[in-house]
CSV table of C-alpha atoms in Angstrom, one decimal:
chain,number,residue,atom,x,y,z
A,1,MET,CA,19.3,48.0,-79.4
A,2,ARG,CA,18.9,49.7,-75.9
A,3,ALA,CA,19.5,53.6,-76.1
A,4,ILE,CA,20.6,55.5,-71.7
A,5,LEU,CA,21.2,58.6,-73.5
A,6,SER,CA,23.1,61.7,-72.4
A,7,VAL,CA,20.2,64.2,-73.2
A,8,LEU,CA,23.2,66.9,-73.3
A,9,VAL,CA,25.5,65.7,-75.1
A,10,ALA,CA,22.9,65.5,-77.6
A,11,LEU,CA,23.0,69.0,-76.6
A,12,GLY,CA,26.4,70.7,-77.2
A,13,LEU,CA,25.4,71.0,-73.7
A,14,VAL,CA,28.4,70.7,-70.6
A,15,SER,CA,15.8,51.8,-67.8
A,16,GLY,CA,5.3,44.7,-67.1
A,17,ALA,CA,5.7,43.4,-69.8
A,18,SER,CA,5.4,39.8,-68.9
A,19,VAL,CA,1.6,37.8,-68.0
A,20,ALA,CA,1.1,35.0,-66.1
A,21,GLU,CA,0.6,33.3,-69.1
A,22,PRO,CA,1.4,33.8,-72.8
A,23,ILE,CA,-1.3,34.8,-75.5
A,24,GLY,CA,-2.4,33.8,-78.6
A,25,GLY,CA,-1.0,36.7,-81.4
A,26,GLN,CA,-5.0,37.4,-81.9
A,27,ALA,CA,-5.4,38.4,-78.4
A,28,ALA,CA,-2.2,40.6,-78.4
A,29,SER,CA,-2.9,42.3,-81.2
A,30,LEU,CA,-6.0,43.9,-79.6
A,31,GLU,CA,-3.7,44.6,-76.8
A,32,LEU,CA,-1.3,46.7,-78.5
A,33,PHE,CA,-0.9,50.5,-79.8
A,34,ASP,CA,-0.4,51.6,-83.2
A,35,THR,CA,3.3,52.6,-83.8
A,36,SER,CA,2.2,55.9,-85.9
A,37,GLY,CA,3.5,58.6,-83.5
A,38,ILE,CA,3.9,58.9,-79.8
A,39,GLY,CA,3.0,60.8,-76.4
A,40,LEU,CA,3.9,63.2,-73.8
A,41,GLN,CA,4.0,62.7,-70.4
A,42,LEU,CA,5.1,65.7,-68.8
A,43,SER,CA,6.1,65.7,-65.0
A,44,GLN,CA,3.3,68.1,-62.7
A,45,GLY,CA,5.9,68.7,-60.8
A,46,LEU,CA,8.2,70.7,-63.7
A,47,SER,CA,7.5,74.5,-63.9
A,48,GLU,CA,6.0,75.7,-67.3
A,49,LYS,CA,9.8,76.9,-68.5
A,50,GLU,CA,10.2,73.0,-67.4
A,51,ARG,CA,8.5,71.6,-69.7
A,52,ALA,CA,8.8,73.7,-72.9
A,53,THR,CA,12.5,73.1,-72.7
A,54,ILE,CA,11.0,68.9,-72.0
A,55,LYS,CA,9.0,69.0,-75.4
A,56,THR,CA,12.4,71.1,-77.2
A,57,LEU,CA,14.1,67.8,-76.6
A,58,ILE,CA,12.6,65.4,-78.1
A,59,PRO,CA,13.2,66.9,-81.6
A,60,LEU,CA,16.4,66.7,-80.5
A,61,ILE,CA,17.3,63.8,-79.2
A,62,GLU,CA,15.4,62.5,-82.4
A,63,GLN,CA,18.0,64.3,-84.6
A,64,GLN,CA,21.2,63.5,-82.5
A,65,THR,CA,20.2,59.4,-82.7
A,66,GLY,CA,18.9,59.7,-86.5
A,67,THR,CA,15.7,58.1,-84.9
A,68,LYS,CA,12.3,58.5,-83.4
A,69,ALA,CA,11.7,59.0,-80.2
A,70,LYS,CA,10.1,55.5,-79.2
A,71,PHE,CA,7.9,54.5,-76.4
A,72,TYR,CA,8.0,53.2,-73.3
A,73,GLY,CA,10.6,56.1,-73.0
A,74,ALA,CA,11.1,58.3,-70.1
A,75,LEU,CA,14.1,61.0,-69.4
A,76,ALA,CA,14.7,61.6,-65.6
A,77,TYR,CA,16.5,64.2,-64.4
A,78,ALA,CA,18.2,65.6,-60.3
A,79,PRO,CA,16.3,68.5,-59.3
A,80,ASP,CA,19.1,69.7,-57.0
A,81,GLU,CA,21.2,70.0,-60.5
A,82,GLY,CA,18.4,71.4,-62.6
A,83,LEU,CA,16.9,70.0,-65.9
A,84,VAL,CA,19.9,71.1,-67.9
A,85,SER,CA,23.1,69.0,-66.4
A,86,GLU,CA,24.7,65.5,-67.3
A,87,ALA,CA,22.5,63.9,-65.0
A,88,LEU,CA,19.4,64.7,-67.8
A,89,GLN,CA,18.9,61.1,-69.2
A,90,GLY,CA,16.7,59.4,-70.8
A,91,ALA,CA,15.8,55.7,-72.0
A,92,PHE,CA,13.5,54.6,-75.1
A,93,ASN,CA,12.6,51.5,-76.2
A,94,PHE,CA,11.9,49.3,-73.5
A,95,HIS,CA,8.1,46.9,-73.3
A,96,THR,CA,6.7,49.1,-69.8
A,97,VAL,CA,6.3,52.1,-68.8
A,98,GLU,CA,8.0,51.1,-65.5
A,99,ALA,CA,11.3,49.5,-67.3
A,100,ALA,CA,11.7,52.4,-69.3
A,101,ASP,CA,11.1,54.7,-65.9
A,102,GLN,CA,13.7,52.3,-63.7
A,103,ALA,CA,16.3,52.6,-66.4
A,104,ALA,CA,15.9,56.2,-66.8
A,105,ILE,CA,16.3,56.9,-63.3
A,106,ALA,CA,19.1,54.2,-62.7
A,107,ALA,CA,20.8,56.1,-65.9
A,108,CYS,CA,20.5,59.1,-63.7
A,109,THR,CA,21.4,58.3,-60.8
A,110,ALA,CA,24.9,56.7,-62.3
A,111,THR,CA,25.2,60.6,-63.6
A,112,LYS,CA,24.7,62.9,-61.2
A,113,ARG,CA,26.7,64.3,-58.5
A,114,ALA,CA,27.2,62.3,-55.5
A,115,THR,CA,25.8,65.5,-53.4
A,116,SER,CA,23.2,65.7,-55.5
A,117,GLY,CA,19.5,64.8,-54.2
A,118,GLU,CA,17.9,61.6,-56.3
A,119,CYS,CA,17.2,61.7,-59.3
A,120,ARG,CA,12.9,62.2,-60.7
A,121,LEU,CA,11.2,61.4,-63.7
A,122,ALA,CA,11.0,64.5,-65.8
A,123,ALA,CA,8.8,62.9,-69.1
A,124,ARG,CA,7.4,60.1,-70.6
A,125,ILE,CA,7.0,58.4,-74.0
A,126,LEU,CA,3.5,56.5,-74.5
A,127,PRO,CA,1.7,55.8,-77.4
A,128,PRO,CA,-0.8,57.9,-78.2
A,129,GLY,CA,-3.8,57.3,-76.0
A,130,TYR,CA,-2.0,55.3,-73.6
A,131,GLN,CA,-3.7,53.4,-70.6
A,132,ARG,CA,-2.9,49.9,-69.2
A,133,ARG,CA,-3.3,46.9,-70.8
A,134,ALA,CA,-2.5,42.9,-70.2
A,135,VAL,CA,0.3,43.4,-72.4
A,136,SER,CA,2.4,45.2,-74.5
A,137,LEU,CA,5.8,45.5,-75.8
A,138,SER,CA,8.4,48.1,-76.7
A,139,HIS,CA,7.9,50.8,-80.6
A,140,ASP,CA,10.5,48.4,-82.4
A,141,ALA,CA,8.6,45.0,-81.6
A,142,THR,CA,5.4,45.9,-81.2
A,143,ARG,CA,6.8,47.2,-85.5
A,144,VAL,CA,7.8,43.4,-85.8
A,145,PHE,CA,4.8,41.6,-83.8
A,146,PHE,CA,2.5,43.6,-86.6
A,147,ASP,CA,4.8,43.4,-89.9
A,148,ARG,CA,6.0,39.9,-89.2
A,149,TYR,CA,4.7,37.8,-86.7
A,150,ILE,CA,0.9,38.0,-87.3
A,151,PHE,CA,1.6,37.2,-91.0
A,152,ALA,CA,4.1,33.7,-89.7
A,153,ARG,CA,2.7,30.3,-90.3
A,154,GLY,CA,3.2,27.4,-88.1
A,155,ALA,CA,4.4,26.9,-84.3
A,156,LYS,CA,5.6,31.1,-83.8
A,157,PHE,CA,6.5,33.0,-80.0
A,158,PHE,CA,7.3,36.4,-79.1
A,159,ALA,CA,10.1,36.3,-76.0
A,160,VAL,CA,10.6,39.6,-74.1
A,161,SER,CA,13.3,41.2,-71.8
A,162,SER,CA,11.3,43.4,-69.3
A,163,ALA,CA,14.5,45.2,-67.8
A,164,THR,CA,16.4,45.6,-71.4
A,165,GLY,CA,13.9,45.9,-74.1
A,166,ALA,CA,15.4,42.8,-75.8
A,167,TRP,CA,13.0,40.6,-78.2
A,168,ALA,CA,13.0,37.5,-79.9
A,169,MET,CA,10.2,36.2,-82.2
A,170,ALA,CA,11.5,32.9,-83.4
A,171,PRO,CA,9.1,28.8,-84.1
A,172,SER,CA,9.9,27.1,-81.6
A,173,GLN,CA,10.3,28.7,-77.2
A,174,SER,CA,13.5,27.8,-77.3
A,175,ALA,CA,14.6,29.6,-79.5
A,176,ALA,CA,13.1,32.7,-78.7
A,177,LEU,CA,14.2,32.8,-74.7
A,178,ALA,CA,17.5,32.1,-77.0
A,179,ALA,CA,17.9,34.6,-79.3
A,180,CYS,CA,15.7,37.0,-76.4
A,181,ALA,CA,18.9,36.4,-74.0
A,182,GLN,CA,21.4,36.6,-76.7
A,183,ASP,CA,20.3,40.4,-77.0
A,184,ALA,CA,19.6,40.9,-73.9
A,185,LYS,CA,23.1,41.2,-72.3
A,186,GLY,CA,23.1,39.4,-68.9
A,187,ALA,CA,20.0,39.9,-67.4
A,188,ASN,CA,18.3,36.5,-67.2
A,189,ASP,CA,15.0,37.8,-67.3
A,190,CYS,CA,13.5,36.6,-71.3
A,191,ALA,CA,9.6,35.5,-71.0
A,192,VAL,CA,7.4,34.1,-74.1
A,193,ILE,CA,5.1,36.7,-73.5
A,194,ILE,CA,2.9,35.7,-76.6
A,195,GLU,CA,2.5,32.1,-78.6
A,196,ASP,CA,0.5,30.5,-80.9
């Protein structure tokens, strides 16, 4: 479910959602962002040419994957190798800005040359009008919340893994946690953040 993409392969050239206590669905619906668009936050450390390059990458990523770029996402690169290198990596559809940042940096670090310096963020993919809120979900999880969770009757629980972007909705806490853990592929950080 989580895609850490090599942007250069896509071009054909040479990774908190949790809150202390779960909140109810009505409160969550006021916190979550609309999924109809994305915003792009570019690093101030990029040149104008690099900023223009990043702006063209998002549609290319969408074309290569066949899906829209989704918040929360990040692109990271190794400045020593330049923006257009195999070290440019993306992480998309996480539950928080921080998780997307960490995943993109980790992917870049794993891909860059050993002699290159540390990876840095080039851009973030955010909901339009983003500002920190009490709860956040990935683009896909937010869609399911608004399309299914709020209409489901009876007990319902929404669990997420901040590290992987995995999530699950179920009629019991244990079922939501188990389904989230299965999708989290080894991460053990699934937590219920919304319950009714």
